[in-house]
Coordinates of C-alpha atoms (C1' of nucleotides) in Angstrom, one line a residue:
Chain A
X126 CA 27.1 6.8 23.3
X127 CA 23.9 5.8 21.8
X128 CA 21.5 4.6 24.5
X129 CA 19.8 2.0 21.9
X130 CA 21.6 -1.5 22.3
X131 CA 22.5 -2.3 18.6
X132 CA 21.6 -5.8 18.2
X133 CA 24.7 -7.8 17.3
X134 CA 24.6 -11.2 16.9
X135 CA 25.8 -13.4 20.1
X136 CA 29.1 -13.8 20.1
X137 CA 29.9 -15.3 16.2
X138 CA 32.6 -17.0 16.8
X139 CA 32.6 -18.4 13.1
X140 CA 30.2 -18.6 10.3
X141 CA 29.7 -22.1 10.7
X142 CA 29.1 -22.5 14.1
X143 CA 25.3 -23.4 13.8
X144 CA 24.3 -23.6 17.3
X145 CA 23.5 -20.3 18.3
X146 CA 21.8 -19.4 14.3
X147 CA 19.1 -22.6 15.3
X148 CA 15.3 -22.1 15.3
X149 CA 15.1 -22.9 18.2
X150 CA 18.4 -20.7 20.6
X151 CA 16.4 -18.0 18.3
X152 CA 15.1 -15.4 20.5
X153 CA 12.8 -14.1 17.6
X154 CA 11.3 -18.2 17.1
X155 CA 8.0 -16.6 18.4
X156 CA 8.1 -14.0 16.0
X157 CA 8.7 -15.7 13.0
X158 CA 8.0 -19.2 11.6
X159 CA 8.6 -21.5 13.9
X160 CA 6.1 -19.8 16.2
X161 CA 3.8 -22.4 17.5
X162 CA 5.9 -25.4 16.2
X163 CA 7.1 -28.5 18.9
X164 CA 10.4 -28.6 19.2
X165 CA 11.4 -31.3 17.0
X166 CA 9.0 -29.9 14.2
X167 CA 11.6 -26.7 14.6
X168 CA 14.6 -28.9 14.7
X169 CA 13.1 -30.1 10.5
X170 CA 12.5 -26.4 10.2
X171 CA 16.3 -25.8 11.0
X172 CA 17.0 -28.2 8.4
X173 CA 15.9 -26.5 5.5
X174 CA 17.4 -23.5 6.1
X175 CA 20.4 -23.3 3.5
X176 CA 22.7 -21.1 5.6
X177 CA 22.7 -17.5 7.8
X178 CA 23.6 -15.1 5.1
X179 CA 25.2 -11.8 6.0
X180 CA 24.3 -8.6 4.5
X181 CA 26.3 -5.7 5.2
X182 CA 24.5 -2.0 5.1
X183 CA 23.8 -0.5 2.1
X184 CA 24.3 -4.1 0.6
X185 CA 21.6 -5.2 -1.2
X186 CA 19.5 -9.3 -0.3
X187 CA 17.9 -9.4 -3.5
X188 CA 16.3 -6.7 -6.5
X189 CA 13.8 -6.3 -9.0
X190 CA 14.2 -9.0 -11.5
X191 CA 16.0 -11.5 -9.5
X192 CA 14.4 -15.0 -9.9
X193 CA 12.7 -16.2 -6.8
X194 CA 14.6 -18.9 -4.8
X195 CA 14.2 -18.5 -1.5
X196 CA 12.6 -16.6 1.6
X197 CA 14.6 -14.6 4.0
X198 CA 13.8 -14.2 7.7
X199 CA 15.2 -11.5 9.5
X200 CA 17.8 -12.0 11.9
X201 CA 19.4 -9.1 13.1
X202 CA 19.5 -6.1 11.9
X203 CA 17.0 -4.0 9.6
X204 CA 15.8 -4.0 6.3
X205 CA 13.8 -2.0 3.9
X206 CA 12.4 -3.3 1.0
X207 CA 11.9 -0.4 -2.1
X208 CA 10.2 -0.5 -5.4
X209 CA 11.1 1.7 -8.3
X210 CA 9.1 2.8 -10.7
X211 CA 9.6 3.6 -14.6
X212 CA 10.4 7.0 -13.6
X213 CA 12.7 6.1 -10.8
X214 CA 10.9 7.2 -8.2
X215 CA 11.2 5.1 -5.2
X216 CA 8.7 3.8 -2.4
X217 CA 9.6 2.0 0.3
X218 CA 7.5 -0.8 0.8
X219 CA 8.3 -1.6 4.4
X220 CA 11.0 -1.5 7.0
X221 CA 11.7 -5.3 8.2
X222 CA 13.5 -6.2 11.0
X223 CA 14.2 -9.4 13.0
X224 CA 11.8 -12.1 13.1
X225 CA 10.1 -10.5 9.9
X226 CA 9.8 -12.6 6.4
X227 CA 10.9 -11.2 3.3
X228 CA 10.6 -12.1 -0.2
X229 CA 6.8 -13.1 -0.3
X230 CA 6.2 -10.7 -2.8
X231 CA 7.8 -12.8 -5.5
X232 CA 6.1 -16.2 -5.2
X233 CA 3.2 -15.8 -7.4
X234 CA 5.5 -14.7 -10.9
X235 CA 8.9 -16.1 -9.5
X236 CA 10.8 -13.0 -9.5
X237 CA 11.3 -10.4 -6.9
X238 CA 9.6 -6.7 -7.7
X239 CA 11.2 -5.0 -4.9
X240 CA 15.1 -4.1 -3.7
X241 CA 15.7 -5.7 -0.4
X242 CA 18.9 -3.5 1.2
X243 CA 20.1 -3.6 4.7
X244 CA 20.1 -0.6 6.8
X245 CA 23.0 -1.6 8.9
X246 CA 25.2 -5.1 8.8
X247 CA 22.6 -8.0 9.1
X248 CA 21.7 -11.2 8.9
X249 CA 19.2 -13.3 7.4
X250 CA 18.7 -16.8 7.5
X251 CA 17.9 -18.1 3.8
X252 CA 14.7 -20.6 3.7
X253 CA 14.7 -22.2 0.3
X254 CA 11.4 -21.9 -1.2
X255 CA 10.5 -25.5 -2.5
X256 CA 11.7 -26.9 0.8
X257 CA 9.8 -25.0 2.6
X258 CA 6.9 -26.6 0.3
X259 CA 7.3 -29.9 1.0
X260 CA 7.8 -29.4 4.7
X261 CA 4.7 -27.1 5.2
X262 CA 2.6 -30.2 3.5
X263 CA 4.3 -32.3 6.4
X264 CA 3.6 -30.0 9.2
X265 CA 0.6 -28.4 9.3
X266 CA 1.4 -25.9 12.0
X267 CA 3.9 -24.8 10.2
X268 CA 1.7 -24.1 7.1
X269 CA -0.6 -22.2 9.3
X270 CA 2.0 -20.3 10.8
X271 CA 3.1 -19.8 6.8
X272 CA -0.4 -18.6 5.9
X273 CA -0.7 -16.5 9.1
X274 CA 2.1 -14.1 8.0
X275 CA 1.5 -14.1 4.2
X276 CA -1.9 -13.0 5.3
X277 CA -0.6 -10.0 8.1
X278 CA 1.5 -8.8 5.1
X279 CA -1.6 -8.2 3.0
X280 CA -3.0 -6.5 6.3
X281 CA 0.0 -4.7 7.1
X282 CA -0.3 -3.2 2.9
X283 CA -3.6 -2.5 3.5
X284 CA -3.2 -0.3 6.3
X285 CA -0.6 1.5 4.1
X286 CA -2.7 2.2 1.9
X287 CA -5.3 3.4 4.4
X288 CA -3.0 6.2 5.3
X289 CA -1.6 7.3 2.0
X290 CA -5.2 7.7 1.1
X291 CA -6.1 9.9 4.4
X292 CA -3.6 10.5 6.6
X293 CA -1.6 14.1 7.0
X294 CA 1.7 14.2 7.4
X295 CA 1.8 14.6 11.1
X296 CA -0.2 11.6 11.5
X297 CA 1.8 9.6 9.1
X298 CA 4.8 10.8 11.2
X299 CA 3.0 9.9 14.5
X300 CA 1.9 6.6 13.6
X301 CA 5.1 5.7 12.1
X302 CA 7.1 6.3 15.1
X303 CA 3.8 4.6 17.0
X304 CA 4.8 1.8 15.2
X305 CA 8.2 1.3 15.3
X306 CA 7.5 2.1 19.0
X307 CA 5.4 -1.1 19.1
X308 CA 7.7 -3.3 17.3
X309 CA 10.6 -2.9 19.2
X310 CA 8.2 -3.6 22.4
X311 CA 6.8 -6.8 20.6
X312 CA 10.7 -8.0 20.2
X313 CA 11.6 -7.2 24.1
X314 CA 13.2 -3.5 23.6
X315 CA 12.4 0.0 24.5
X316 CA 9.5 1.3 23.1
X317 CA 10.1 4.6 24.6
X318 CA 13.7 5.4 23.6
X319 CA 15.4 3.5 20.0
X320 CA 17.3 4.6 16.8
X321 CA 15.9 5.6 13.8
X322 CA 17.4 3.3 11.3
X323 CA 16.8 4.6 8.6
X324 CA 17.3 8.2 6.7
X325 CA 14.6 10.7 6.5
X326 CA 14.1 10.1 3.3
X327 CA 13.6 6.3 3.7
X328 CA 10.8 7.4 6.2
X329 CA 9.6 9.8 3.2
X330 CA 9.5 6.8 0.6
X331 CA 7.4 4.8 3.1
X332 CA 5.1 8.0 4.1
X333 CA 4.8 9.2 1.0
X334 CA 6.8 12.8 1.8
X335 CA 9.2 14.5 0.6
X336 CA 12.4 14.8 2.9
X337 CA 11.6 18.0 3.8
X338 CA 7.8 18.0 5.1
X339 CA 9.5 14.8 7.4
X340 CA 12.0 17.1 8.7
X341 CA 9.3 19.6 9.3
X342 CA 7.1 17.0 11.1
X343 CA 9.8 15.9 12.9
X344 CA 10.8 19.2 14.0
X345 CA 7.1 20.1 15.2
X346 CA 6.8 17.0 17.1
X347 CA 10.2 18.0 19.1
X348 CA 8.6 21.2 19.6
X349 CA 5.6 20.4 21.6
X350 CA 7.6 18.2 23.5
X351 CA 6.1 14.6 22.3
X352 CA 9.7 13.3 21.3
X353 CA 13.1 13.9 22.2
X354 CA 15.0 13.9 18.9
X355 CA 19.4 13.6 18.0
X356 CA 20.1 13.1 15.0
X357 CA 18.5 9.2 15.0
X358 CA 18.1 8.7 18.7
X359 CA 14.3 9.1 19.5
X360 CA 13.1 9.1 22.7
X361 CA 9.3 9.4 22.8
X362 CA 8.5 11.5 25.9
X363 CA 4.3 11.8 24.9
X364 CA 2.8 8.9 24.3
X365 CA -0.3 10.2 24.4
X366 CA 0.1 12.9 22.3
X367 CA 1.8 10.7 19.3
X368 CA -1.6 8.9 20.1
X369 CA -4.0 11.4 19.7
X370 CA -2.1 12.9 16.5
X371 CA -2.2 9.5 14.6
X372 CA -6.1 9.4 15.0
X373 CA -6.4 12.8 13.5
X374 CA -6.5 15.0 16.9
X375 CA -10.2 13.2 17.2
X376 CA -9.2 12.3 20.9
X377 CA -8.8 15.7 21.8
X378 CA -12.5 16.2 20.2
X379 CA -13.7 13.4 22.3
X380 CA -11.9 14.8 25.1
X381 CA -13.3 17.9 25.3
X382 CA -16.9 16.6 24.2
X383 CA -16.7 14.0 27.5
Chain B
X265 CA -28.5 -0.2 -24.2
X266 CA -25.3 -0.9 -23.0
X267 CA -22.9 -1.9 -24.8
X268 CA -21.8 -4.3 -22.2
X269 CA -22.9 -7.5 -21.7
X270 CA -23.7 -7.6 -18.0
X271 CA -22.2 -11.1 -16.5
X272 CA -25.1 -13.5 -15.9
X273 CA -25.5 -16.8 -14.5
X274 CA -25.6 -19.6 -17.2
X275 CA -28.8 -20.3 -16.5
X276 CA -29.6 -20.5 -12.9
X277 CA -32.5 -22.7 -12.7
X278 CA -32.1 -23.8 -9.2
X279 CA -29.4 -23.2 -6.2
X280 CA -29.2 -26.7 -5.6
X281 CA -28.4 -27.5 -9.5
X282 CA -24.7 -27.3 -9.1
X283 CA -23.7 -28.7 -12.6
X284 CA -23.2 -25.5 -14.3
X285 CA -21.2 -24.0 -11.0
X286 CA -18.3 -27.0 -11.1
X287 CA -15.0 -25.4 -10.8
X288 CA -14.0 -27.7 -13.9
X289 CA -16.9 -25.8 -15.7
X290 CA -16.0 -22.8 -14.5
X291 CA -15.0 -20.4 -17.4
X292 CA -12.8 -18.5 -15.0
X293 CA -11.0 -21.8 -13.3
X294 CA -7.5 -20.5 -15.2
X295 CA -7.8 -17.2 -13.1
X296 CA -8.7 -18.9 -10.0
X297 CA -7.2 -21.5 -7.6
X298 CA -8.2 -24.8 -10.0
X299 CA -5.7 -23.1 -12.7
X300 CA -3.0 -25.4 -13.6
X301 CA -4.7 -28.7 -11.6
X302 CA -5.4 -31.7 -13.1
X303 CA -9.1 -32.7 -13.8
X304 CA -9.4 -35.1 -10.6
X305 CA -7.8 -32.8 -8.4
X306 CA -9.7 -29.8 -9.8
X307 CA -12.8 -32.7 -8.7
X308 CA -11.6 -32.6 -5.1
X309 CA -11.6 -28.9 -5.0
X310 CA -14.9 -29.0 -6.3
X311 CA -15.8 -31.3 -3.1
X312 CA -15.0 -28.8 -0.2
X313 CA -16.8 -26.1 -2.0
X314 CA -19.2 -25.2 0.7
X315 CA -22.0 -23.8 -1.5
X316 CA -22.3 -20.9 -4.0
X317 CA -23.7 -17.8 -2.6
X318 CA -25.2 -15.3 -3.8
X319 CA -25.3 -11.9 -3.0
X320 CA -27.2 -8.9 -4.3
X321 CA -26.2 -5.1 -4.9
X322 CA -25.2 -3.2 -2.0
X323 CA -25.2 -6.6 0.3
X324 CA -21.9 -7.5 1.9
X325 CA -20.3 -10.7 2.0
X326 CA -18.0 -10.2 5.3
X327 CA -17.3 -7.2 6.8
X328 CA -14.7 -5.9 9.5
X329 CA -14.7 -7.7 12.8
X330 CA -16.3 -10.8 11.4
X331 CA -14.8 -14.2 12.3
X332 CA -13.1 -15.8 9.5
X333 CA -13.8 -19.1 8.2
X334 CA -13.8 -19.2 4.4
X335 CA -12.5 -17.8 1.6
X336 CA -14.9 -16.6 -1.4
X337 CA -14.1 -17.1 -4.7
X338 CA -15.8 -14.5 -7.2
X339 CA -17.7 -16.5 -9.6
X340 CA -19.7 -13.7 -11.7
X341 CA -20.6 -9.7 -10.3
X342 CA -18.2 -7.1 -8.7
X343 CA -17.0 -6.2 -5.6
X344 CA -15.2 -3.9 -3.6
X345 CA -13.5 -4.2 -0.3
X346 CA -13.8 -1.7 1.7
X347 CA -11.7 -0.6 5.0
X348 CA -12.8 2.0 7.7
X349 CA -10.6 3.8 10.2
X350 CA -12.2 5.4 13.3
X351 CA -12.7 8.5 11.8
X352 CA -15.0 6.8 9.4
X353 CA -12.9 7.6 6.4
X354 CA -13.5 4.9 3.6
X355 CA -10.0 3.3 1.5
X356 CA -11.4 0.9 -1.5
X357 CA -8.9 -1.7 -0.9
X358 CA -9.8 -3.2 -4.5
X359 CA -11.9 -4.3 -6.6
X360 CA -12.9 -7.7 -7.0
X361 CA -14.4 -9.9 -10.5
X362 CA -14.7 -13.3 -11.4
X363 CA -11.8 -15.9 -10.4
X364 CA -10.5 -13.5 -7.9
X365 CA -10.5 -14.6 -4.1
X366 CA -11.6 -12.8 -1.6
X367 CA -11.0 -12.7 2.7
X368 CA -7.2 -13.4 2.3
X369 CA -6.3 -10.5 4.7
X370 CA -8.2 -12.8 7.7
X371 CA -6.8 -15.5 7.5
X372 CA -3.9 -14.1 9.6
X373 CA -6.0 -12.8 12.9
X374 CA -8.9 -15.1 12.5
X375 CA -11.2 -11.8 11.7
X376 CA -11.9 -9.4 9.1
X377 CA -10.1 -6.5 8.3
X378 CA -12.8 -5.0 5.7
X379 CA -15.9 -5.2 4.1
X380 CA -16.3 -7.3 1.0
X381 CA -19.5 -5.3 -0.7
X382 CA -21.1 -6.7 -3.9
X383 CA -21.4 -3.5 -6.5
X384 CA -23.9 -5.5 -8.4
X385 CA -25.4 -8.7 -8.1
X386 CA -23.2 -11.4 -7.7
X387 CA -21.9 -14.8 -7.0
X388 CA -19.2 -16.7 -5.0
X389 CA -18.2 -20.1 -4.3
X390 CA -17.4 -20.3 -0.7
X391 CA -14.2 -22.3 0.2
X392 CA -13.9 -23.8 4.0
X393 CA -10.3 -22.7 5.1
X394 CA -9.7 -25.3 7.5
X395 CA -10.7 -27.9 4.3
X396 CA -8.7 -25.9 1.9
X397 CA -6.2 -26.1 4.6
X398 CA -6.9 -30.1 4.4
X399 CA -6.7 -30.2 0.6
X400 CA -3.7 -27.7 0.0
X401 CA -1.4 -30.6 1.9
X402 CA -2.9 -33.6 -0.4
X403 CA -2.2 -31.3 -3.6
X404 CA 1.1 -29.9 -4.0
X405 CA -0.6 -27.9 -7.2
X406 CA -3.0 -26.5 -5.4
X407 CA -0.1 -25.5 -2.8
X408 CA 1.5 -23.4 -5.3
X409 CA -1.9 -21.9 -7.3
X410 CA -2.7 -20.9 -3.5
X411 CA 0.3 -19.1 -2.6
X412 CA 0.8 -17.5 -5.8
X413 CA -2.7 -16.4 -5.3
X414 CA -1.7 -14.8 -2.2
X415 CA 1.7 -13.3 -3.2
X416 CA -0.1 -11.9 -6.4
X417 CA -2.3 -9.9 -3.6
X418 CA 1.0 -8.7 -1.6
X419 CA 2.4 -7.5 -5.7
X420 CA -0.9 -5.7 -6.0
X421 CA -1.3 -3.7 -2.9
X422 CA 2.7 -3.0 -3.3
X423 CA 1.9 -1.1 -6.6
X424 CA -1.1 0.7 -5.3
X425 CA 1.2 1.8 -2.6
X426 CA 3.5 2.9 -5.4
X427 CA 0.9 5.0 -7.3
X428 CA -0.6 6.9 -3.8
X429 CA 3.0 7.8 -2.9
X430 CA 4.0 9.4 -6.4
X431 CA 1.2 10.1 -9.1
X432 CA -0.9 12.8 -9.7
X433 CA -4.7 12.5 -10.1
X434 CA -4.5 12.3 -14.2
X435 CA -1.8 9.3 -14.1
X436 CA -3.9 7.6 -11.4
X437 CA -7.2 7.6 -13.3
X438 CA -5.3 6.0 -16.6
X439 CA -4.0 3.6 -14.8
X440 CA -6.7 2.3 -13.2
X441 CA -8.7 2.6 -16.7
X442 CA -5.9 0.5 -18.4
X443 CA -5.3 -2.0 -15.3
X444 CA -9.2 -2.3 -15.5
X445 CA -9.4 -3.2 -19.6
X446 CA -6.7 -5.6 -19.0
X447 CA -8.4 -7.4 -16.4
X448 CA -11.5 -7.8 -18.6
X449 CA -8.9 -8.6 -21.4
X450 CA -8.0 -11.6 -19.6
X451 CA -11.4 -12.7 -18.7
X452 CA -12.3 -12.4 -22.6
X453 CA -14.4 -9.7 -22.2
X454 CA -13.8 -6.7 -24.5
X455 CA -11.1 -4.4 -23.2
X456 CA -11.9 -1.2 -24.9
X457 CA -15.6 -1.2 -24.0
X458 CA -16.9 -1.4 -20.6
X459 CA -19.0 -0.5 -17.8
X460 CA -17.9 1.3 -14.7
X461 CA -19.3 -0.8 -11.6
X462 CA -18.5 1.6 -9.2
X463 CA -19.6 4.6 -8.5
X464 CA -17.0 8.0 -9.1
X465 CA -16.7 7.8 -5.0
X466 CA -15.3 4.2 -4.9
X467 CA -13.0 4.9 -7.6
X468 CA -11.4 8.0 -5.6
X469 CA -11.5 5.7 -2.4
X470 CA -9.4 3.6 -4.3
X471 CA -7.2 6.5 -6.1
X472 CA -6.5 8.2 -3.4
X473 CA -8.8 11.4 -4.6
X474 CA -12.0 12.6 -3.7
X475 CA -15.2 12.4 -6.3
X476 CA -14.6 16.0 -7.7
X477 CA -11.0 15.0 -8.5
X478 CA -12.5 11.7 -10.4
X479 CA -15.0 13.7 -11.9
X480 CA -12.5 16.7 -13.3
X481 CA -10.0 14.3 -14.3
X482 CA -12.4 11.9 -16.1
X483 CA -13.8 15.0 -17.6
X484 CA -9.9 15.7 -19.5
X485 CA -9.7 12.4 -20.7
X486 CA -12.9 12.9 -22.4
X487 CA -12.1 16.1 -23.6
X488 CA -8.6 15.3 -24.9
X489 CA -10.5 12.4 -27.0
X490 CA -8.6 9.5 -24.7
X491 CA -12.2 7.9 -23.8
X492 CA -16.0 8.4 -24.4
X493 CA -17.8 8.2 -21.1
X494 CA -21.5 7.8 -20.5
X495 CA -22.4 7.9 -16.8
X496 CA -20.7 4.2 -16.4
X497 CA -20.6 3.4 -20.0
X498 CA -16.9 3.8 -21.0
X499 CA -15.1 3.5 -24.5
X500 CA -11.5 3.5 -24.8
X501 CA -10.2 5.6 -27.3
X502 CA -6.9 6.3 -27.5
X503 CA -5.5 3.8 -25.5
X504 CA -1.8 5.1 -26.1
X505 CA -2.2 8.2 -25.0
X506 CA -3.6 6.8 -21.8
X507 CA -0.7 4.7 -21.7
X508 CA 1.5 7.9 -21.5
X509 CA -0.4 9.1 -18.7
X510 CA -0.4 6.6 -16.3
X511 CA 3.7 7.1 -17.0
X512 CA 3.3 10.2 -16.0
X513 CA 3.6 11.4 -19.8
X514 CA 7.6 10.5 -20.0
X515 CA 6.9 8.2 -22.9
X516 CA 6.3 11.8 -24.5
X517 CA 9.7 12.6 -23.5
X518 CA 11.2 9.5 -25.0
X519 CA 9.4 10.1 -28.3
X520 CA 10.7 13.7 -28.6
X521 CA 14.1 12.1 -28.2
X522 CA 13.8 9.4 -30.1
Chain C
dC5 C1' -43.9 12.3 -11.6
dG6 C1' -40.9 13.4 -7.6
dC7 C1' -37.5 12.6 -4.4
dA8 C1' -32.9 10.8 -3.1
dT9 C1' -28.6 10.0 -4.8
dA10 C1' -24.8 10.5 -8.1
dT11 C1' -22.2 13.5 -10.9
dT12 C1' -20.5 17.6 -12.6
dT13 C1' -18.7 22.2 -12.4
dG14 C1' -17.1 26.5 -10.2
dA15 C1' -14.5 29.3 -6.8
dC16 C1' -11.4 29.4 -3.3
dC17 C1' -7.7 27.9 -0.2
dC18 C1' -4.1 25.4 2.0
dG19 C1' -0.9 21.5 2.9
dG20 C1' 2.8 20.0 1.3
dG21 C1' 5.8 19.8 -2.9
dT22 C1' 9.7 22.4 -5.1
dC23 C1' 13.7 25.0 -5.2
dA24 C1' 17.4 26.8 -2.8
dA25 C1' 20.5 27.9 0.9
dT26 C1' 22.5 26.7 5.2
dC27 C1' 23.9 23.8 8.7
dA28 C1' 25.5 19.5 11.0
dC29 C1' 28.0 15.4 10.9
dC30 C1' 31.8 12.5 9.6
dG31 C1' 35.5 10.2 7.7
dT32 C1' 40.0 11.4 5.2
dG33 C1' 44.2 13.2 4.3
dG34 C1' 47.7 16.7 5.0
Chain D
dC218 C1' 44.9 18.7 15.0
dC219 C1' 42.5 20.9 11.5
dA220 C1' 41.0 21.9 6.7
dC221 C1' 37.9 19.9 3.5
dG222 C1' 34.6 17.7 0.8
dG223 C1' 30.5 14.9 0.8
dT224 C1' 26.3 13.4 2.4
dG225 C1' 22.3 14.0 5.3
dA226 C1' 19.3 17.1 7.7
dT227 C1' 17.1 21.5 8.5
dT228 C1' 14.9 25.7 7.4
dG229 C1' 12.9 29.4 4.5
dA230 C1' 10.2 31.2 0.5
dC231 C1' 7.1 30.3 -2.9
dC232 C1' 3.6 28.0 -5.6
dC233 C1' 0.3 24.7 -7.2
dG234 C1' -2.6 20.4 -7.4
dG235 C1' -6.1 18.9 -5.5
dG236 C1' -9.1 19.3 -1.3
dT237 C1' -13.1 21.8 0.4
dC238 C1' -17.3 24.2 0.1
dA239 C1' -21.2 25.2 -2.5
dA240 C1' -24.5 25.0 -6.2
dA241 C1' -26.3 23.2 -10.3
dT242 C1' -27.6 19.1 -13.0
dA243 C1' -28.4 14.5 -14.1
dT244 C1' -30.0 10.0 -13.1
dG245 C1' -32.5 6.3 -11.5
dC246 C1' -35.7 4.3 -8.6
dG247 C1' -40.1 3.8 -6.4

DNA sequence: CGCATATTTGACCCGGGTCAATCACCGTGG
DNA sequence: CCACGGTGATTGACCCGGGTCAAATATGCG
């Protein structure tokens, strides 16, 4: 029914059948740390990694408090990672899917600050911290590749913050789906046509909107005809359009200026 | 006249004297990537410093688009980083004093992302990355002090994220009072008496809020007796009741129940 | 002393939050 | 098969915090 392939894991026969959960059979390797890495430098990669841990939606990897053992990378399936404050309001920091590291946040006091929950049954493959230490002062590559995506999280915040300061909520809305959009194209999907995973107000908590005004948004942009939206099966029929809304409707100035 | 002692040089005879500016004299080295190294390795750090730069009000250290090669360590002054989208509308990613390290956000791309901007002048020790890269691999301490350093920079832009998404202007403006008196605390300086380095339109950059927002808001707190403010000369008053702000006043709540 | 910039203050307005009702979807049990 | 309850999503009405525009001050620098 839905014209999204969900992404299941090939064919797991058992949980301890290792072969297709390696490094290396991983079709997100380029994606996630072992990008860059000779094969046998993956095959000591593979090693550390404690086991594939499944996480079934709703289920939560780890929460504020926990201490800080290990990294997760993605596998399949999608993530989103939400802080709470005093007042239990939530944020969601990010939505996470395969090939994407989580846990970062909780290196530097030991203890996560955020709620890592699945958004549908996943998996994650568990890279324990201080063996990822010593291997990364074994393999430089890999310690690159380590910095490298430390480093694009910080971006990737930054840019946040760039449109929670600015941005209205049609451009948030825009660029959000813009995004996703992109991601799913980086990992070999449709970038024109994919599920929403997540619940409008998940895309509120990262957006910082109420349910409501992304309903609204949502609504508008199925109006003018940029997206094709059921329930959460998006199709994205103007690209263009979604384009021009994320920078503000400054194209269109620029369009009719040239 | 102010009541702030403005963070000088010990005595800067020459550039080229580089006793005084040895990490392991460093008065900030706890805050900074020597903190928890032992005296020899803290002597090897020392080693790939490239040279301590200075740079003057207004001047900027690295801006967007730049290649990246080092990282800067703050050794005395302000800054402020500083990101731009194409409609030339200004986020204040932070704001940056001694021991903190700057140009973590490039290492990921090779390039800038912002504009690292001195608000007075200042000083930083600039650190080779491909050396720390080097050293980082010799010294498992350093290891760690780095990527806490960087996870501590993930935290912090995760709870700026937080604070754009849900508070009002008054909470905002407490908070970054109070987060900016404990990061003086920690450097020894006095936390309830200090100078503004910024101007009213950084700090709403940073906020979230344009300069009449700042200026209203910074206006109640003086009113309501909270702080005494003189152009950048700021006194913390009641530091509690500032405390309830930034929680959005439901310690109020509590203390009616309670 | 005088200009350029920073800050403050006032008046007005609007985007999106809030509150509330309705609708759609879905799994459950009779 | 359908009634039903629960959750998620949509839509409408209203309101307010803070943005915008404008003007008055203050400040600091040359």
């Amino acid at each position: 029914m839905s014209p999204v392939i969900p992404i299941t894991p090939a064919n797991a026969t058992k949980s301890c059948a290792p072969v297709a959960a390696k490094c290396s059979l991983c079709s997100f390797n380029r994606l996630c740390l072992p990008q860059g890495l000779a094969e046998d430098d993956i095959a000591r990669l593979d090693q550390i990694i404690a086991r594939r841990r499944r996480v079934s939606r709703d289920e939560t990897l780890y929460q504020t408090g926990d201490g800080f053992h290990s990294l997760y990378a993605v596998r399949f399936g999608h993530f989103k990672t939400v802080q709470v404050n005093q007042r239990g309001e939530q944020t969601i920091g990010g939505f996470h899917m395969a090939g994407d590291l989580l846990g970062m946040e909780a290196i530097g006091n030991g203890q996560h600050s955020c709620n890592a929950v699945a958004l549908e049954d996943s998996e994650v493959c568990e890279i324990p911290f201080s063996r990822l230490q010593e291997l990364v002062m074994q393999i430089p590559g890999l310690l690159q590749q380590f910095h490298r995506t430390m480093s694009r999280e910080i971006q990737r915040e930054q840019s946040v913050m760039l449109f929670l300061s600015h941005m209205r909520a049609e451009q948030r809305l825009a660029m959000f789906l813009l995004n996703l959009a992109g991601r799913y194209a980086q990992r070999g999907y449709s970038s024109t046509s994919f599920q929403l995973r997540m619940s409008r107000e998940d895309i509120g908590g990262y957006l910082g909107l109420t349910v409501e005004s992304v309903s609204r948004q949502l609504a508008r942009l199925r109006q003018d005809g940029s997206i094709v939206l059921n329930n959460r099966d998006l199709r994205i029929i103007d690209r263009n359009k979604l384009e021009v809304m994320s920078s503000g409707g400054m194209a269109q100035e620029f369009a009719a200026v040239a």
